[in-house]
PDB file of C-alpha atoms in Angstrom:
ATOM      1  CA  GLN A   1      80.705  -6.846 145.167  1.00 89.00           C
ATOM      2  CA  VAL A   2      81.854  -5.226 142.259  1.00 94.00           C
ATOM      3  CA  GLN A   3      81.935  -1.796 141.703  1.00 96.00           C
ATOM      4  CA  LEU A   4      82.033  -0.213 137.886  1.00 97.00           C
ATOM      5  CA  VAL A   5      83.312   3.054 137.141  1.00 96.00           C
ATOM      6  CA  GLU A   6      82.597   4.807 133.759  1.00 96.00           C
ATOM      7  CA  SER A   7      84.068   8.142 132.314  1.00 95.00           C
ATOM      8  CA  GLY A   8      85.471   9.192 128.845  1.00 97.00           C
ATOM      9  CA  GLY A   9      81.920  10.652 127.924  1.00 96.00           C
ATOM     10  CA  GLY A  10      81.415  14.440 127.093  1.00 97.00           C
ATOM     11  CA  LEU A  11      79.981  16.474 124.239  1.00 98.00           C
ATOM     12  CA  VAL A  12      82.475  16.248 121.051  1.00 98.00           C
ATOM     13  CA  GLN A  13      81.220  17.757 117.487  1.00 98.00           C
ATOM     14  CA  ALA A  14      80.278  15.340 114.365  1.00 98.00           C
ATOM     15  CA  GLY A  15      83.221  13.796 112.823  1.00 97.00           C
ATOM     16  CA  GLY A  16      85.336  13.448 116.693  1.00 98.00           C
ATOM     17  CA  SER A  17      86.935  11.156 118.619  1.00 98.00           C
ATOM     18  CA  LEU A  18      85.778  10.039 122.296  1.00 98.00           C
ATOM     19  CA  ARG A  19      87.490   7.218 124.661  1.00 98.00           C
ATOM     20  CA  LEU A  20      85.158   5.696 127.138  1.00 98.00           C
ATOM     21  CA  PHE A  21      86.771   3.591 130.035  1.00 97.00           C
ATOM     22  CA  CYS A  22      85.131   1.149 132.385  1.00 98.00           C
ATOM     23  CA  ALA A  23      87.170  -0.562 135.532  1.00 98.00           C
ATOM     24  CA  ALA A  24      85.614  -2.646 138.080  1.00 97.00           C
ATOM     25  CA  SER A  25      86.770  -3.134 141.352  1.00 96.00           C
ATOM     26  CA  GLY A  26      85.994  -5.378 144.450  1.00 94.00           C
ATOM     27  CA  ARG A  27      85.355  -9.302 144.345  1.00 93.00           C
ATOM     28  CA  ILE A  28      86.674 -10.388 141.431  1.00 93.00           C
ATOM     29  CA  VAL A  29      88.806 -13.594 140.395  1.00 93.00           C
ATOM     30  CA  SER A  30      88.779 -13.270 136.750  1.00 94.00           C
ATOM     31  CA  ILE A  31      85.981 -11.313 133.995  1.00 96.00           C
ATOM     32  CA  ASN A  32      84.433 -13.009 131.064  1.00 95.00           C
ATOM     33  CA  ALA A  33      82.828 -10.804 128.738  1.00 96.00           C
ATOM     34  CA  MET A  34      82.913  -7.409 128.376  1.00 98.00           C
ATOM     35  CA  ARG A  35      80.328  -5.018 127.155  1.00 98.00           C
ATOM     36  CA  TRP A  36      79.147  -1.497 126.118  1.00 98.00           C
ATOM     37  CA  TYR A  37      75.805  -0.776 125.380  1.00 98.00           C
ATOM     38  CA  ARG A  38      73.780   2.098 124.560  1.00 98.00           C
ATOM     39  CA  GLN A  39      70.619   3.712 125.575  1.00 98.00           C
ATOM     40  CA  ALA A  40      69.248   6.960 123.120  1.00 96.00           C
ATOM     41  CA  PRO A  41      66.530   8.731 124.020  1.00 92.00           C
ATOM     42  CA  GLY A  42      63.274   7.053 123.475  1.00 94.00           C
ATOM     43  CA  LYS A  43      64.938   4.165 122.153  1.00 96.00           C
ATOM     44  CA  GLN A  44      65.679   0.508 123.947  1.00 97.00           C
ATOM     45  CA  ARG A  45      68.809  -0.362 125.169  1.00 97.00           C
ATOM     46  CA  GLU A  46      71.345  -1.408 121.923  1.00 97.00           C
ATOM     47  CA  LEU A  47      74.245  -4.044 122.680  1.00 98.00           C
ATOM     48  CA  VAL A  48      77.405  -1.652 120.708  1.00 98.00           C
ATOM     49  CA  ALA A  49      80.380  -4.016 121.188  1.00 98.00           C
ATOM     50  CA  VAL A  50      81.627  -6.761 123.243  1.00 98.00           C
ATOM     51  CA  ILE A  51      84.769  -9.012 123.577  1.00 98.00           C
ATOM     52  CA  ALA A  52      85.375 -12.075 125.562  1.00 96.00           C
ATOM     53  CA  SER A  53      88.428 -13.424 127.775  1.00 92.00           C
ATOM     54  CA  GLY A  54      90.164 -14.393 124.218  1.00 90.00           C
ATOM     55  CA  ASP A  55      89.902 -11.391 122.961  1.00 93.00           C
ATOM     56  CA  THR A  56      87.777 -12.260 120.044  1.00 97.00           C
ATOM     57  CA  THR A  57      85.402  -8.939 119.809  1.00 98.00           C
ATOM     58  CA  ASN A  58      82.138  -7.893 118.636  1.00 98.00           C
ATOM     59  CA  TYR A  59      80.091  -5.327 116.920  1.00 98.00           C
ATOM     60  CA  GLY A  60      76.826  -3.693 116.472  1.00 97.00           C
ATOM     61  CA  GLU A  61      76.433  -3.182 112.827  1.00 96.00           C
ATOM     62  CA  SER A  62      75.930   0.610 113.101  1.00 95.00           C
ATOM     63  CA  VAL A  63      79.186   0.791 114.296  1.00 97.00           C
ATOM     64  CA  LYS A  64      81.700  -1.492 112.648  1.00 97.00           C
ATOM     65  CA  GLY A  65      84.674  -0.204 111.435  1.00 97.00           C
ATOM     66  CA  ARG A  66      84.319   3.321 113.258  1.00 98.00           C
ATOM     67  CA  PHE A  67      84.249   1.740 117.448  1.00 98.00           C
ATOM     68  CA  THR A  68      87.465  -0.443 118.137  1.00 98.00           C
ATOM     69  CA  ILE A  69      86.461  -2.413 121.818  1.00 98.00           C
ATOM     70  CA  SER A  70      90.050  -3.320 124.428  1.00 98.00           C
ATOM     71  CA  ARG A  71      90.405  -4.090 127.935  1.00 98.00           C
ATOM     72  CA  ASP A  72      92.828  -4.647 129.843  1.00 97.00           C
ATOM     73  CA  ASN A  73      92.718  -7.364 132.350  1.00 95.00           C
ATOM     74  CA  ALA A  74      95.069  -6.668 134.288  1.00 95.00           C
ATOM     75  CA  LYS A  75      93.279  -3.487 135.211  1.00 96.00           C
ATOM     76  CA  ASN A  76      90.136  -4.844 135.151  1.00 96.00           C
ATOM     77  CA  THR A  77      89.214  -2.222 132.510  1.00 98.00           C
ATOM     78  CA  VAL A  78      88.004  -2.098 129.705  1.00 98.00           C
ATOM     79  CA  TYR A  79      87.760   0.594 126.870  1.00 98.00           C
ATOM     80  CA  LEU A  80      85.543   1.744 123.939  1.00 98.00           C
ATOM     81  CA  GLN A  81      87.331   3.720 121.583  1.00 98.00           C
ATOM     82  CA  MET A  82      84.913   5.965 119.204  1.00 98.00           C
ATOM     83  CA  ASN A  83      85.983   7.254 116.272  1.00 98.00           C
ATOM     84  CA  SER A  84      83.691   9.376 113.562  1.00 98.00           C
ATOM     85  CA  LEU A  85      80.782  10.667 115.908  1.00 98.00           C
ATOM     86  CA  ASN A  86      77.773  11.503 114.595  1.00 96.00           C
ATOM     87  CA  SER A  87      74.266  12.427 116.091  1.00 95.00           C
ATOM     88  CA  GLU A  88      73.037   8.696 115.597  1.00 95.00           C
ATOM     89  CA  ASN A  89      75.654   7.872 118.054  1.00 97.00           C
ATOM     90  CA  THR A  90      74.626  10.927 120.946  1.00 97.00           C
ATOM     91  CA  ALA A  91      72.963   7.923 124.250  1.00 98.00           C
ATOM     92  CA  VAL A  92      74.038   6.936 127.724  1.00 98.00           C
ATOM     93  CA  TYR A  93      76.934   4.407 127.156  1.00 98.00           C
ATOM     94  CA  TYR A  94      76.697   1.664 129.577  1.00 98.00           C
ATOM     95  CA  CYS A  95      79.531  -0.795 130.014  1.00 98.00           C
ATOM     96  CA  ASN A  96      77.950  -4.998 132.016  1.00 98.00           C
ATOM     97  CA  VAL A  97      80.645  -7.016 132.529  1.00 97.00           C
ATOM     98  CA  VAL A  98      80.420 -11.375 133.849  1.00 96.00           C
ATOM     99  CA  VAL A  99      82.805 -11.178 136.392  1.00 96.00           C
ATOM    100  CA  TRP A 100      83.311 -15.155 138.459  1.00 94.00           C
ATOM    101  CA  SER A 101      84.133 -13.721 141.792  1.00 91.00           C
ATOM    102  CA  GLY A 102      85.497 -17.573 142.987  1.00 91.00           C
ATOM    103  CA  THR A 103      82.182 -19.098 144.201  1.00 91.00           C
ATOM    104  CA  TYR A 104      79.339 -17.765 141.270  1.00 91.00           C
ATOM    105  CA  TYR A 105      79.582 -16.062 137.810  1.00 93.00           C
ATOM    106  CA  ASN A 106      77.504 -12.709 137.918  1.00 95.00           C
ATOM    107  CA  ASP A 107      77.399  -9.298 135.596  1.00 94.00           C
ATOM    108  CA  TYR A 108      77.042  -6.007 136.443  1.00 97.00           C
ATOM    109  CA  TRP A 109      76.515  -2.528 135.021  1.00 97.00           C
ATOM    110  CA  GLY A 110      77.783   0.628 135.083  1.00 96.00           C
ATOM    111  CA  GLN A 111      76.384   3.922 136.154  1.00 95.00           C
ATOM    112  CA  GLY A 112      76.372   5.421 132.547  1.00 97.00           C
ATOM    113  CA  THR A 113      78.143   7.538 130.684  1.00 97.00           C
ATOM    114  CA  GLN A 114      76.757  10.252 128.554  1.00 98.00           C
ATOM    115  CA  VAL A 115      78.003  11.201 125.213  1.00 98.00           C
ATOM    116  CA  THR A 116      76.458  13.879 122.948  1.00 98.00           C
ATOM    117  CA  VAL A 117      77.202  14.431 119.747  1.00 98.00           C
ATOM    118  CA  SER A 118      76.854  17.596 117.780  1.00 96.00           C
ATOM    119  CA  SER A 119      76.062  18.018 114.109  1.00 88.00           C
TER     120      SER A 119
END
């Protein structure tokens, strides 16, 4: 079993920055893709950013140039640096990782961390 612990969310003023953390622990041989999603009130969950095992990254159109996803494989941790935040970024942010246990691949979700941007 694998556990994900997220942190770094909070309340920030428009134009400010936050850095989210998601650390994985448990039965992990390696981690494939690591992703950040978000879900705003009344909206569907959407993909924010993804980083592959080779560090290739992709971003949702609305966050390109402002958000940066990165990973530390030694710590099984993925980060999301969010700059120039605005009220549209208010949401619960979830990390999602694809883990190779040595026997099978499986994906896991964090518990979510609230990001609130005040205007």
